[in-house]
Amino acid sequence: MNDELKNIEKIDHYLSGLLSPEDRLAFENELLENEQLEKEVELVKAARNAVVHTGRADLKNKFDQFEKELETPVRQILPFRWMAAAAAVLVLLVAGIWFSKNNINLNDPEKIFADHFETYRNPILIRSGENEVDDIWQSAVNAYAKGEYGQAALLFQTSLNDSLTIGYLAHFYRGVSLLSQQNPNPEIAIQAFDQVLNTENDYRLQAMWYKGLSLIYLNKKEEAKDILMEIKKEGDYKVMEINNLLESISIVR
């Protein structure tokens, strides 16, 4: 198994861009001539994808299942089951390398947040009832559209000083901007979403959703559960995602 593990590590290093230029060239030359190696690379790619989308517990359960089947007399195991078992072992090996190398915990609140967070669609450029937009609001919208979320958050906040600004929109997009940054700021984002929730408007469910994600990021899972359940009571907004999210945070320690 040590030789197999070394081979998997080498493939993983190749896929991660960690080989030296000389080693990478040698590996790619071997890849052109070795069909079996090419298959193993594809299998490791699939295993890495499985690791990203599957928790340790699920991988362990799959492996246990194959382990039981391998205890069956050889003549009773069909060839494709042997291939499946080999694939399961490979997934676990890659998982071990992947978790240890990257220090990843798939049940980590920040990981759950990242898996479910998407930046909301761009805000409207012209505000309701206006023929022209003021410079601050337009600048905020432009910054948001370009992915300059730190600047967008500041501009949406500044736009609140204009009496023509639709307050709940500015607060909502400020909150989303704060979560969309490379280093999210969920504490301040929650304050922005609470401002949206203080009034009746068309963005209440969206604000609740993003507030729930913010609470998950902060590992306040009970508060997050409460607000997600409240969304479910109000209608059919993101029902499947909410169910998946509730399941995910139920295993967060």
Tab-separated table of C-alpha atoms in Angstrom:
chain	number	residue	atom	x	y	z
A	1	MET	CA	0.000	0.000	0.000
A	2	ASN	CA	2.972	2.315	0.554
A	3	ASP	CA	3.782	2.306	-3.183
A	4	GLU	CA	0.154	3.085	-4.032
A	5	LEU	CA	0.085	5.910	-1.507
A	6	LYS	CA	3.293	7.408	-2.904
A	7	ASN	CA	1.828	7.229	-6.403
A	8	ILE	CA	-1.378	8.950	-5.266
A	9	GLU	CA	0.654	11.649	-3.527
A	10	LYS	CA	2.641	12.221	-6.720
A	11	ILE	CA	-0.556	12.517	-8.765
A	12	ASP	CA	-2.029	14.852	-6.144
A	13	HIS	CA	1.090	17.026	-6.282
A	14	TYR	CA	0.834	17.103	-10.070
A	15	LEU	CA	-2.818	18.179	-9.967
A	16	SER	CA	-2.020	20.781	-7.300
A	17	GLY	CA	0.868	22.244	-9.332
A	18	LEU	CA	3.426	21.308	-6.675
A	19	LEU	CA	5.871	19.395	-8.906
A	20	SER	CA	9.043	21.082	-10.100
A	21	PRO	CA	9.119	21.971	-13.814
A	22	GLU	CA	11.421	19.009	-14.488
A	23	ASP	CA	9.277	16.543	-12.525
A	24	ARG	CA	6.106	17.910	-14.125
A	25	LEU	CA	7.542	17.445	-17.631
A	26	ALA	CA	8.669	13.918	-16.794
A	27	PHE	CA	5.255	13.104	-15.340
A	28	GLU	CA	3.418	14.458	-18.396
A	29	ASN	CA	5.684	12.486	-20.726
A	30	GLU	CA	4.895	9.353	-18.747
A	31	LEU	CA	1.219	10.272	-18.853
A	32	LEU	CA	1.312	10.291	-22.667
A	33	GLU	CA	2.685	6.765	-22.764
A	34	ASN	CA	1.010	5.169	-19.757
A	35	GLU	CA	-2.740	4.645	-20.202
A	36	GLN	CA	-3.069	3.192	-16.709
A	37	LEU	CA	-1.485	6.285	-15.178
A	38	GLU	CA	-3.895	8.460	-17.152
A	39	LYS	CA	-6.821	6.513	-15.671
A	40	GLU	CA	-5.385	6.895	-12.184
A	41	VAL	CA	-5.088	10.669	-12.667
A	42	GLU	CA	-8.741	10.852	-13.699
A	43	LEU	CA	-9.708	8.749	-10.705
A	44	VAL	CA	-7.785	11.008	-8.328
A	45	LYS	CA	-9.496	14.038	-9.901
A	46	ALA	CA	-12.866	12.434	-9.217
A	47	ALA	CA	-11.791	11.527	-5.692
A	48	ARG	CA	-10.712	15.097	-4.979
A	49	ASN	CA	-14.083	16.352	-6.163
A	50	ALA	CA	-15.804	13.808	-3.929
A	51	VAL	CA	-13.760	14.989	-0.954
A	52	VAL	CA	-14.857	18.573	-1.532
A	53	HIS	CA	-18.550	17.666	-1.633
A	54	THR	CA	-18.665	14.772	0.840
A	55	GLY	CA	-18.037	14.661	4.577
A	56	ARG	CA	-15.718	12.309	6.403
A	57	ALA	CA	-18.644	10.347	7.801
A	58	ASP	CA	-20.094	9.630	4.366
A	59	LEU	CA	-16.724	8.493	3.056
A	60	LYS	CA	-16.245	6.248	6.093
A	61	ASN	CA	-19.686	4.695	5.615
A	62	LYS	CA	-18.961	3.954	1.959
A	63	PHE	CA	-15.646	2.395	2.854
A	64	ASP	CA	-17.213	0.236	5.563
A	65	GLN	CA	-19.738	-1.007	3.044
A	66	PHE	CA	-17.039	-2.044	0.581
A	67	GLU	CA	-15.000	-3.578	3.398
A	68	LYS	CA	-17.911	-5.886	4.246
A	69	GLU	CA	-18.234	-6.887	0.618
A	70	LEU	CA	-14.537	-7.699	0.435
A	71	GLU	CA	-15.042	-10.188	3.272
A	72	THR	CA	-17.272	-12.172	0.897
A	73	PRO	CA	-15.548	-15.100	-0.881
A	74	VAL	CA	-13.784	-13.852	-3.997
A	75	ARG	CA	-15.829	-15.945	-6.394
A	76	GLN	CA	-18.988	-14.147	-5.282
A	77	ILE	CA	-17.714	-10.642	-5.998
A	78	LEU	CA	-18.285	-9.329	-9.492
A	79	PRO	CA	-15.364	-7.531	-11.204
A	80	PHE	CA	-17.057	-4.153	-11.211
A	81	ARG	CA	-17.523	-4.387	-7.448
A	82	TRP	CA	-13.764	-4.832	-7.105
A	83	MET	CA	-13.326	-1.665	-9.164
A	84	ALA	CA	-15.818	0.150	-6.971
A	85	ALA	CA	-14.036	-1.012	-3.840
A	86	ALA	CA	-10.704	0.133	-5.256
A	87	ALA	CA	-12.233	3.494	-6.055
A	88	ALA	CA	-13.551	3.792	-2.501
A	89	VAL	CA	-10.114	3.039	-1.069
A	90	LEU	CA	-8.612	5.634	-3.374
A	91	VAL	CA	-11.158	8.232	-2.309
A	92	LEU	CA	-10.272	7.617	1.331
A	93	LEU	CA	-6.554	7.840	0.631
A	94	VAL	CA	-6.976	11.085	-1.267
A	95	ALA	CA	-9.296	12.333	1.471
A	96	GLY	CA	-6.635	11.688	4.078
A	97	ILE	CA	-3.996	13.505	2.041
A	98	TRP	CA	-6.384	16.338	1.205
A	99	PHE	CA	-7.608	16.871	4.759
A	100	SER	CA	-4.148	16.691	6.315
A	101	LYS	CA	-2.473	18.863	3.675
A	102	ASN	CA	-5.106	21.578	3.645
A	103	ASN	CA	-6.329	21.201	7.247
A	104	ILE	CA	-9.921	21.066	5.958
A	105	ASN	CA	-12.887	20.294	8.163
A	106	LEU	CA	-15.931	19.856	5.944
A	107	ASN	CA	-18.222	20.436	8.919
A	108	ASP	CA	-16.548	23.740	9.745
A	109	PRO	CA	-19.065	26.629	9.912
A	110	GLU	CA	-17.032	28.785	7.537
A	111	LYS	CA	-16.906	25.913	5.033
A	112	ILE	CA	-20.679	25.436	5.257
A	113	PHE	CA	-21.123	29.171	4.744
A	114	ALA	CA	-18.875	29.115	1.663
A	115	ASP	CA	-20.725	26.133	0.203
A	116	HIS	CA	-24.092	27.918	0.356
A	117	PHE	CA	-23.223	31.578	-0.103
A	118	GLU	CA	-23.754	33.289	-3.440
A	119	THR	CA	-23.563	37.014	-4.038
A	120	TYR	CA	-27.000	38.417	-4.790
A	121	ARG	CA	-27.718	39.717	-8.290
A	122	ASN	CA	-26.664	43.266	-9.109
A	123	PRO	CA	-28.919	46.040	-7.758
A	124	ILE	CA	-30.922	48.242	-10.058
A	125	LEU	CA	-29.052	51.284	-11.300
A	126	ILE	CA	-32.033	53.648	-11.306
A	127	ARG	CA	-33.965	53.805	-8.053
A	128	SER	CA	-37.721	53.529	-7.902
A	129	GLY	CA	-39.449	56.727	-9.079
A	130	GLU	CA	-36.213	58.382	-10.244
A	131	ASN	CA	-35.213	59.370	-13.744
A	132	GLU	CA	-31.586	59.888	-12.799
A	133	VAL	CA	-29.318	58.360	-10.200
A	134	ASP	CA	-27.076	60.236	-7.822
A	135	ASP	CA	-23.326	59.746	-8.082
A	136	ILE	CA	-22.969	57.806	-4.811
A	137	TRP	CA	-25.665	55.240	-5.573
A	138	GLN	CA	-24.391	54.766	-9.126
A	139	SER	CA	-20.834	54.375	-7.842
A	140	ALA	CA	-22.013	51.802	-5.289
A	141	VAL	CA	-23.844	49.808	-7.964
A	142	ASN	CA	-20.852	49.950	-10.294
A	143	ALA	CA	-18.451	48.824	-7.567
A	144	TYR	CA	-20.768	45.940	-6.652
A	145	ALA	CA	-21.059	44.862	-10.293
A	146	LYS	CA	-17.257	44.864	-10.646
A	147	GLY	CA	-16.793	42.770	-7.510
A	148	GLU	CA	-15.234	45.614	-5.506
A	149	TYR	CA	-17.279	44.698	-2.464
A	150	GLY	CA	-15.357	46.600	0.188
A	151	GLN	CA	-15.804	49.837	-1.740
A	152	ALA	CA	-19.437	48.952	-2.516
A	153	ALA	CA	-20.205	48.450	1.185
A	154	LEU	CA	-18.839	51.898	2.024
A	155	LEU	CA	-20.738	53.552	-0.819
A	156	PHE	CA	-24.044	51.876	0.006
A	157	GLN	CA	-23.599	53.085	3.588
A	158	THR	CA	-22.857	56.627	2.388
A	159	SER	CA	-25.871	56.590	0.069
A	160	LEU	CA	-28.119	56.384	3.128
A	161	ASN	CA	-27.388	60.068	3.725
A	162	ASP	CA	-29.401	60.860	0.596
A	163	SER	CA	-33.105	61.198	1.381
A	164	LEU	CA	-33.929	59.694	-2.016
A	165	THR	CA	-32.137	56.438	-1.286
A	166	ILE	CA	-34.361	53.444	-0.695
A	167	GLY	CA	-33.074	52.528	2.747
A	168	TYR	CA	-33.758	48.818	2.824
A	169	LEU	CA	-32.022	48.356	-0.566
A	170	ALA	CA	-28.911	50.173	0.600
A	171	HIS	CA	-28.810	48.156	3.842
A	172	PHE	CA	-29.409	44.880	2.034
A	173	TYR	CA	-26.689	45.365	-0.566
A	174	ARG	CA	-24.317	46.697	2.061
A	175	GLY	CA	-24.839	43.464	4.010
A	176	VAL	CA	-24.293	41.279	0.949
A	177	SER	CA	-21.198	43.297	0.026
A	178	LEU	CA	-19.756	42.695	3.494
A	179	LEU	CA	-20.280	38.948	3.096
A	180	SER	CA	-18.895	38.885	-0.451
A	181	GLN	CA	-15.483	40.232	0.536
A	182	GLN	CA	-12.495	37.920	0.631
A	183	ASN	CA	-12.667	38.203	4.416
A	184	PRO	CA	-16.404	38.350	5.197
A	185	ASN	CA	-17.655	40.584	8.004
A	186	PRO	CA	-20.764	38.741	9.238
A	187	GLU	CA	-21.171	40.760	12.441
A	188	ILE	CA	-21.668	44.073	10.621
A	189	ALA	CA	-23.600	42.329	7.838
A	190	ILE	CA	-26.140	41.100	10.392
A	191	GLN	CA	-26.662	44.679	11.567
A	192	ALA	CA	-27.385	45.704	7.969
A	193	PHE	CA	-29.846	42.839	7.433
A	194	ASP	CA	-31.611	43.701	10.692
A	195	GLN	CA	-32.246	47.146	9.267
A	196	VAL	CA	-33.948	45.502	6.290
A	197	LEU	CA	-36.033	43.340	8.624
A	198	ASN	CA	-37.229	46.355	10.600
A	199	THR	CA	-39.614	47.303	7.790
A	200	GLU	CA	-42.015	45.560	5.445
A	201	ASN	CA	-40.400	45.245	2.024
A	202	ASP	CA	-39.732	42.818	-0.819
A	203	TYR	CA	-36.290	41.841	0.461
A	204	ARG	CA	-37.231	40.405	3.837
A	205	LEU	CA	-36.780	36.728	2.921
A	206	GLN	CA	-33.495	37.441	1.191
A	207	ALA	CA	-32.259	39.379	4.212
A	208	MET	CA	-33.282	36.530	6.511
A	209	TRP	CA	-31.417	34.039	4.322
A	210	TYR	CA	-28.200	36.030	4.377
A	211	LYS	CA	-28.550	36.692	8.079
A	212	GLY	CA	-28.894	32.950	8.607
A	213	LEU	CA	-25.698	32.338	6.627
A	214	SER	CA	-23.947	35.033	8.660
A	215	LEU	CA	-24.971	33.333	11.900
A	216	ILE	CA	-23.657	30.013	10.590
A	217	TYR	CA	-20.320	31.663	9.774
A	218	LEU	CA	-20.189	32.819	13.395
A	219	ASN	CA	-21.117	29.287	14.536
A	220	LYS	CA	-24.327	30.529	16.151
A	221	LYS	CA	-26.163	27.491	14.892
A	222	GLU	CA	-29.233	27.688	17.150
A	223	GLU	CA	-29.943	31.266	16.075
A	224	ALA	CA	-29.312	30.237	12.485
A	225	LYS	CA	-31.775	27.347	12.791
A	226	ASP	CA	-34.444	29.667	14.181
A	227	ILE	CA	-34.218	32.113	11.296
A	228	LEU	CA	-34.052	29.349	8.667
A	229	MET	CA	-37.153	27.739	10.141
A	230	GLU	CA	-38.854	31.123	10.073
A	231	ILE	CA	-38.127	31.407	6.346
A	232	LYS	CA	-39.679	27.976	5.794
A	233	LYS	CA	-42.870	29.065	7.555
A	234	GLU	CA	-43.234	32.119	5.334
A	235	GLY	CA	-43.266	30.342	1.987
A	236	ASP	CA	-41.286	28.310	-0.501
A	237	TYR	CA	-38.153	30.479	-0.665
A	238	LYS	CA	-35.017	28.304	-1.041
A	239	VAL	CA	-36.747	25.291	0.520
A	240	MET	CA	-34.283	22.663	-0.702
A	241	GLU	CA	-31.257	24.783	0.186
A	242	ILE	CA	-32.640	25.482	3.632
A	243	ASN	CA	-33.247	21.777	4.258
A	244	ASN	CA	-29.690	20.973	3.169
A	245	LEU	CA	-28.338	23.773	5.307
A	246	LEU	CA	-30.279	22.642	8.374
A	247	GLU	CA	-28.897	19.158	7.896
A	248	SER	CA	-25.363	20.503	7.558
A	249	ILE	CA	-25.429	22.662	10.677
A	250	SER	CA	-27.001	19.864	12.722
A	251	ILE	CA	-23.616	18.104	12.685
A	252	VAL	CA	-21.531	21.159	13.505
A	253	ARG	CA	-19.980	20.846	16.940
